[in-house]
Amino acid sequence: LRRNSVWESLPFGMSLAIAGGFLDSYTYVGRGGVFCNAQTGNLVLLGIALAKGKLHESFAYFLPVIAFMCGVIVAETIKTHGGKFFRIDWPYLALAFEIAVLFAIGLIPDKGANTLVVLSASFAASLQVSSFNRLANSGFSTTMCTGNLRMAVRTAHSAFINRSEDDLRASARYCLIILAFVVGAGVGAFATVALGARAIWLSTALLALAMGLLFLER
């Protein structure tokens, strides 16, 4: 894919960030109180569960971390060697796979196979974060906000000190990505309570829109 293409654009990044926030709310509110994206949160909950001696409960937080790690390994392996087997760019495949997985999750009834749901969502989310990590030539994340928040403050500070319009625009982009993630989380929580398992199809629609942007450019 070309640099500065649509997959590094702000609208594309915001659509993925909304979906990322949505998925964390969906699994936390409706699928057992576990995050599929925010692995830092899962590690905190894992430590708390272990401190309380709740070994069985700790596995619910540990397994998504492993699934996320496996997804990163698969993504990096295919990005490096996938050209030998696939005729289209890896990001298209990653997004298509994530859409398929999330659509299938919506078919699983509420409170049914929550562990499978979270593991599948964590694996798919890791493909997204590994495949789409550039925003206008800067690094960012669509599934977590700590790094984005650091960069928003860092570029804002640089803009103030150096009177840099480029840094000011970069800070604004990071702030919009964070806002998109928060909006997605709020919508995800509301939709999950209202619609149950099938609420995840709303995030699937967002990702399908992002996929459409990629194909329109191509």
mmCIF file of C-alpha atoms in Angstrom:
data_model
loop_
_atom_site.group_PDB
_atom_site.id
_atom_site.type_symbol
_atom_site.label_atom_id
_atom_site.label_comp_id
_atom_site.label_asym_id
_atom_site.label_seq_id
_atom_site.Cartn_x
_atom_site.Cartn_y
_atom_site.Cartn_z
ATOM 1 C CA LEU A 1 0.000 0.000 0.000
ATOM 2 C CA ARG A 2 1.159 3.547 -0.689
ATOM 3 C CA ARG A 3 2.185 5.810 2.146
ATOM 4 C CA ASN A 4 -0.298 8.600 2.872
ATOM 5 C CA SER A 5 -3.080 6.468 1.366
ATOM 6 C CA VAL A 6 -6.582 6.292 2.831
ATOM 7 C CA TRP A 7 -5.500 3.756 5.448
ATOM 8 C CA GLU A 8 -3.358 6.464 7.071
ATOM 9 C CA SER A 9 -6.124 9.074 6.881
ATOM 10 C CA LEU A 10 -7.977 10.539 9.854
ATOM 11 C CA PRO A 11 -11.496 9.368 8.795
ATOM 12 C CA PHE A 12 -10.235 5.818 8.346
ATOM 13 C CA GLY A 13 -8.410 5.872 11.682
ATOM 14 C CA MET A 14 -11.432 7.275 13.492
ATOM 15 C CA SER A 15 -13.715 4.587 12.086
ATOM 16 C CA LEU A 16 -11.354 1.892 13.373
ATOM 17 C CA ALA A 17 -11.028 3.649 16.743
ATOM 18 C CA ILE A 18 -14.810 3.783 17.144
ATOM 19 C CA ALA A 19 -14.957 0.062 16.398
ATOM 20 C CA GLY A 20 -12.116 -0.559 18.873
ATOM 21 C CA GLY A 21 -13.858 1.235 21.711
ATOM 22 C CA PHE A 22 -17.122 -0.471 20.821
ATOM 23 C CA LEU A 23 -15.572 -3.951 21.031
ATOM 24 C CA ASP A 24 -14.070 -3.358 24.477
ATOM 25 C CA SER A 25 -17.455 -2.216 25.804
ATOM 26 C CA TYR A 26 -19.200 -5.134 24.123
ATOM 27 C CA THR A 27 -17.034 -7.818 25.716
ATOM 28 C CA TYR A 28 -16.814 -6.059 29.094
ATOM 29 C CA VAL A 29 -20.533 -5.313 29.421
ATOM 30 C CA GLY A 30 -21.999 -8.319 27.664
ATOM 31 C CA ARG A 31 -19.396 -11.067 27.605
ATOM 32 C CA GLY A 32 -18.124 -11.602 31.115
ATOM 33 C CA GLY A 33 -16.383 -8.389 32.178
ATOM 34 C CA VAL A 34 -13.257 -8.980 30.084
ATOM 35 C CA PHE A 35 -11.624 -6.644 27.563
ATOM 36 C CA CYS A 36 -10.772 -7.840 24.067
ATOM 37 C CA ASN A 37 -8.556 -4.852 23.178
ATOM 38 C CA ALA A 38 -7.320 -3.283 26.407
ATOM 39 C CA GLN A 39 -4.903 -5.986 27.466
ATOM 40 C CA THR A 40 -3.460 -3.656 30.115
ATOM 41 C CA GLY A 41 -6.866 -3.731 31.776
ATOM 42 C CA ASN A 42 -6.937 -7.523 31.576
ATOM 43 C CA LEU A 43 -3.482 -7.734 33.158
ATOM 44 C CA VAL A 44 -4.617 -5.492 36.011
ATOM 45 C CA LEU A 45 -7.704 -7.653 36.549
ATOM 46 C CA LEU A 46 -5.501 -10.739 36.338
ATOM 47 C CA GLY A 47 -3.249 -9.421 39.104
ATOM 48 C CA ILE A 48 -6.247 -8.586 41.276
ATOM 49 C CA ALA A 49 -7.764 -12.043 40.762
ATOM 50 C CA LEU A 50 -4.474 -13.733 41.658
ATOM 51 C CA ALA A 51 -4.094 -11.544 44.744
ATOM 52 C CA LYS A 52 -7.535 -12.692 45.875
ATOM 53 C CA GLY A 53 -6.626 -16.317 45.256
ATOM 54 C CA LYS A 54 -9.226 -16.682 42.501
ATOM 55 C CA LEU A 55 -7.183 -18.845 40.159
ATOM 56 C CA HIS A 56 -10.124 -19.979 38.036
ATOM 57 C CA GLU A 57 -11.260 -16.374 37.515
ATOM 58 C CA SER A 58 -7.745 -15.308 36.572
ATOM 59 C CA PHE A 59 -7.831 -17.503 33.449
ATOM 60 C CA ALA A 60 -10.651 -15.370 32.056
ATOM 61 C CA TYR A 61 -8.227 -12.440 31.989
ATOM 62 C CA PHE A 62 -5.098 -14.386 31.035
ATOM 63 C CA LEU A 63 -6.394 -16.197 27.951
ATOM 64 C CA PRO A 64 -7.331 -13.038 25.964
ATOM 65 C CA VAL A 65 -3.767 -11.775 26.468
ATOM 66 C CA ILE A 66 -2.446 -14.983 24.918
ATOM 67 C CA ALA A 67 -4.942 -14.746 22.050
ATOM 68 C CA PHE A 68 -3.871 -11.158 21.404
ATOM 69 C CA MET A 69 -0.200 -12.170 21.378
ATOM 70 C CA CYS A 70 -0.919 -14.999 18.938
ATOM 71 C CA GLY A 71 -2.706 -12.568 16.647
ATOM 72 C CA VAL A 72 0.298 -10.232 16.608
ATOM 73 C CA ILE A 73 2.600 -13.143 15.740
ATOM 74 C CA VAL A 74 0.319 -14.242 12.895
ATOM 75 C CA ALA A 75 0.016 -10.679 11.586
ATOM 76 C CA GLU A 76 3.762 -10.057 11.613
ATOM 77 C CA THR A 77 4.479 -13.428 9.997
ATOM 78 C CA ILE A 78 2.019 -12.853 7.166
ATOM 79 C CA LYS A 79 3.191 -9.261 6.654
ATOM 80 C CA THR A 80 6.720 -10.573 6.217
ATOM 81 C CA HIS A 81 6.083 -13.717 4.180
ATOM 82 C CA GLY A 82 2.494 -13.401 2.982
ATOM 83 C CA GLY A 83 3.464 -12.077 -0.434
ATOM 84 C CA LYS A 84 4.396 -15.609 -1.405
ATOM 85 C CA PHE A 85 0.835 -16.820 -0.828
ATOM 86 C CA PHE A 86 -1.561 -13.860 -1.181
ATOM 87 C CA ARG A 87 -2.134 -11.669 -4.200
ATOM 88 C CA ILE A 88 -3.700 -8.776 -2.303
ATOM 89 C CA ASP A 89 -2.229 -6.593 0.418
ATOM 90 C CA TRP A 90 -2.286 -7.924 3.978
ATOM 91 C CA PRO A 91 -4.342 -5.047 5.477
ATOM 92 C CA TYR A 92 -7.287 -5.990 3.243
ATOM 93 C CA LEU A 93 -7.123 -9.581 4.425
ATOM 94 C CA ALA A 94 -6.812 -8.556 8.080
ATOM 95 C CA LEU A 95 -9.870 -6.315 7.892
ATOM 96 C CA ALA A 96 -11.916 -8.896 5.998
ATOM 97 C CA PHE A 97 -11.000 -11.570 8.555
ATOM 98 C CA GLU A 98 -11.928 -9.308 11.461
ATOM 99 C CA ILE A 99 -15.290 -8.497 9.876
ATOM 100 C CA ALA A 100 -16.029 -12.205 9.382
ATOM 101 C CA VAL A 101 -15.064 -13.091 12.967
ATOM 102 C CA LEU A 102 -17.136 -10.307 14.513
ATOM 103 C CA PHE A 103 -20.155 -11.145 12.387
ATOM 104 C CA ALA A 104 -19.914 -14.772 13.523
ATOM 105 C CA ILE A 105 -19.681 -13.654 17.165
ATOM 106 C CA GLY A 106 -23.015 -11.893 16.767
ATOM 107 C CA LEU A 107 -24.608 -15.262 16.023
ATOM 108 C CA ILE A 108 -23.586 -16.670 19.421
ATOM 109 C CA PRO A 109 -26.386 -16.173 21.992
ATOM 110 C CA ASP A 110 -25.988 -13.910 25.024
ATOM 111 C CA LYS A 111 -23.972 -15.518 27.818
ATOM 112 C CA GLY A 112 -23.103 -18.374 25.491
ATOM 113 C CA ALA A 113 -19.463 -19.386 24.990
ATOM 114 C CA ASN A 114 -18.186 -16.084 26.392
ATOM 115 C CA THR A 115 -14.616 -17.358 26.553
ATOM 116 C CA LEU A 116 -14.665 -18.296 22.867
ATOM 117 C CA VAL A 117 -16.173 -14.908 22.018
ATOM 118 C CA VAL A 118 -13.536 -12.919 23.896
ATOM 119 C CA LEU A 119 -10.645 -15.004 22.562
ATOM 120 C CA SER A 120 -11.881 -14.651 18.987
ATOM 121 C CA ALA A 121 -12.407 -10.909 19.371
ATOM 122 C CA SER A 122 -8.964 -10.467 20.976
ATOM 123 C CA PHE A 123 -7.277 -12.347 18.148
ATOM 124 C CA ALA A 124 -9.123 -10.313 15.505
ATOM 125 C CA ALA A 125 -8.395 -7.044 17.309
ATOM 126 C CA SER A 126 -4.681 -7.828 17.387
ATOM 127 C CA LEU A 127 -4.717 -8.194 13.607
ATOM 128 C CA GLN A 128 -6.280 -4.723 13.367
ATOM 129 C CA VAL A 129 -3.776 -3.036 15.672
ATOM 130 C CA SER A 130 -0.863 -4.742 13.922
ATOM 131 C CA SER A 131 -2.048 -3.868 10.433
ATOM 132 C CA PHE A 132 -3.199 -0.276 10.870
ATOM 133 C CA ASN A 133 -0.761 1.649 13.039
ATOM 134 C CA ARG A 134 0.040 4.758 11.000
ATOM 135 C CA LEU A 135 -1.810 8.064 11.058
ATOM 136 C CA ALA A 136 -0.475 10.681 8.645
ATOM 137 C CA ASN A 137 3.068 9.302 8.954
ATOM 138 C CA SER A 138 2.838 8.988 12.752
ATOM 139 C CA GLY A 139 2.344 5.909 14.877
ATOM 140 C CA PHE A 140 -0.994 5.414 16.647
ATOM 141 C CA SER A 141 -3.331 2.695 17.907
ATOM 142 C CA THR A 142 -6.972 2.049 17.059
ATOM 143 C CA THR A 143 -7.628 -0.331 19.965
ATOM 144 C CA MET A 144 -6.079 1.414 22.995
ATOM 145 C CA CYS A 145 -5.479 5.007 24.021
ATOM 146 C CA THR A 146 -2.510 5.266 26.380
ATOM 147 C CA GLY A 147 0.019 5.776 23.584
ATOM 148 C CA ASN A 148 -2.355 8.091 21.718
ATOM 149 C CA LEU A 149 -2.837 10.190 24.852
ATOM 150 C CA ARG A 150 0.921 10.462 25.367
ATOM 151 C CA MET A 151 1.421 11.566 21.759
ATOM 152 C CA ALA A 152 -1.461 14.064 21.943
ATOM 153 C CA VAL A 153 0.139 15.780 24.943
ATOM 154 C CA ARG A 154 3.663 15.508 23.530
ATOM 155 C CA THR A 155 2.764 17.108 20.197
ATOM 156 C CA ALA A 156 0.630 19.760 21.928
ATOM 157 C CA HIS A 157 3.598 20.656 24.140
ATOM 158 C CA SER A 158 5.870 20.831 21.104
ATOM 159 C CA ALA A 159 3.342 22.992 19.267
ATOM 160 C CA PHE A 160 3.263 25.427 22.191
ATOM 161 C CA ILE A 161 7.032 25.549 22.692
ATOM 162 C CA ASN A 162 8.080 25.588 19.050
ATOM 163 C CA ARG A 163 5.044 27.353 17.557
ATOM 164 C CA SER A 164 4.705 24.397 15.198
ATOM 165 C CA GLU A 165 1.498 24.165 13.185
ATOM 166 C CA ASP A 166 2.394 20.626 12.130
ATOM 167 C CA ASP A 167 2.588 19.506 15.754
ATOM 168 C CA LEU A 168 -0.669 21.295 16.512
ATOM 169 C CA ARG A 169 -2.397 19.410 13.708
ATOM 170 C CA ALA A 170 -0.850 16.145 14.905
ATOM 171 C CA SER A 171 -2.117 16.760 18.435
ATOM 172 C CA ALA A 172 -5.603 17.488 17.086
ATOM 173 C CA ARG A 173 -5.552 14.213 15.131
ATOM 174 C CA TYR A 174 -4.607 12.237 18.225
ATOM 175 C CA CYS A 175 -7.339 13.954 20.239
ATOM 176 C CA LEU A 176 -9.918 13.071 17.597
ATOM 177 C CA ILE A 177 -8.799 9.428 17.619
ATOM 178 C CA ILE A 178 -9.163 9.347 21.421
ATOM 179 C CA LEU A 179 -12.579 10.985 21.181
ATOM 180 C CA ALA A 180 -13.641 8.430 18.570
ATOM 181 C CA PHE A 181 -12.560 5.580 20.861
ATOM 182 C CA VAL A 182 -14.519 7.018 23.798
ATOM 183 C CA VAL A 183 -17.611 7.547 21.643
ATOM 184 C CA GLY A 184 -17.312 3.973 20.398
ATOM 185 C CA ALA A 185 -17.072 2.696 23.971
ATOM 186 C CA GLY A 186 -20.165 4.638 25.008
ATOM 187 C CA VAL A 187 -22.196 3.532 22.009
ATOM 188 C CA GLY A 188 -20.978 -0.028 22.523
ATOM 189 C CA ALA A 189 -22.137 -0.107 26.146
ATOM 190 C CA PHE A 190 -25.559 1.287 25.258
ATOM 191 C CA ALA A 191 -26.007 -0.978 22.237
ATOM 192 C CA THR A 192 -24.930 -4.103 24.117
ATOM 193 C CA VAL A 193 -27.515 -3.514 26.835
ATOM 194 C CA ALA A 194 -30.198 -2.729 24.256
ATOM 195 C CA LEU A 195 -29.443 -5.323 21.573
ATOM 196 C CA GLY A 196 -27.488 -8.059 23.299
ATOM 197 C CA ALA A 197 -25.128 -10.294 21.333
ATOM 198 C CA ARG A 198 -26.070 -8.853 17.952
ATOM 199 C CA ALA A 199 -24.914 -5.379 18.971
ATOM 200 C CA ILE A 200 -21.475 -6.346 17.682
ATOM 201 C CA TRP A 201 -22.833 -6.147 14.141
ATOM 202 C CA LEU A 202 -22.754 -2.353 14.486
ATOM 203 C CA SER A 203 -18.975 -2.485 14.800
ATOM 204 C CA THR A 204 -18.918 -4.901 11.874
ATOM 205 C CA ALA A 205 -20.747 -2.288 9.812
ATOM 206 C CA LEU A 206 -18.120 0.319 10.759
ATOM 207 C CA LEU A 207 -15.311 -1.979 9.686
ATOM 208 C CA ALA A 208 -17.150 -2.757 6.447
ATOM 209 C CA LEU A 209 -17.301 0.991 5.806
ATOM 210 C CA ALA A 210 -13.550 1.216 6.392
ATOM 211 C CA MET A 211 -13.057 -1.693 3.999
ATOM 212 C CA GLY A 212 -15.136 0.183 1.429
ATOM 213 C CA LEU A 213 -12.835 3.192 1.733
ATOM 214 C CA LEU A 214 -9.839 0.986 1.007
ATOM 215 C CA PHE A 215 -11.425 -0.533 -2.091
ATOM 216 C CA LEU A 216 -12.599 2.843 -3.362
ATOM 217 C CA GLU A 217 -9.036 4.096 -3.246
ATOM 218 C CA ARG A 218 -7.689 0.961 -4.877
#
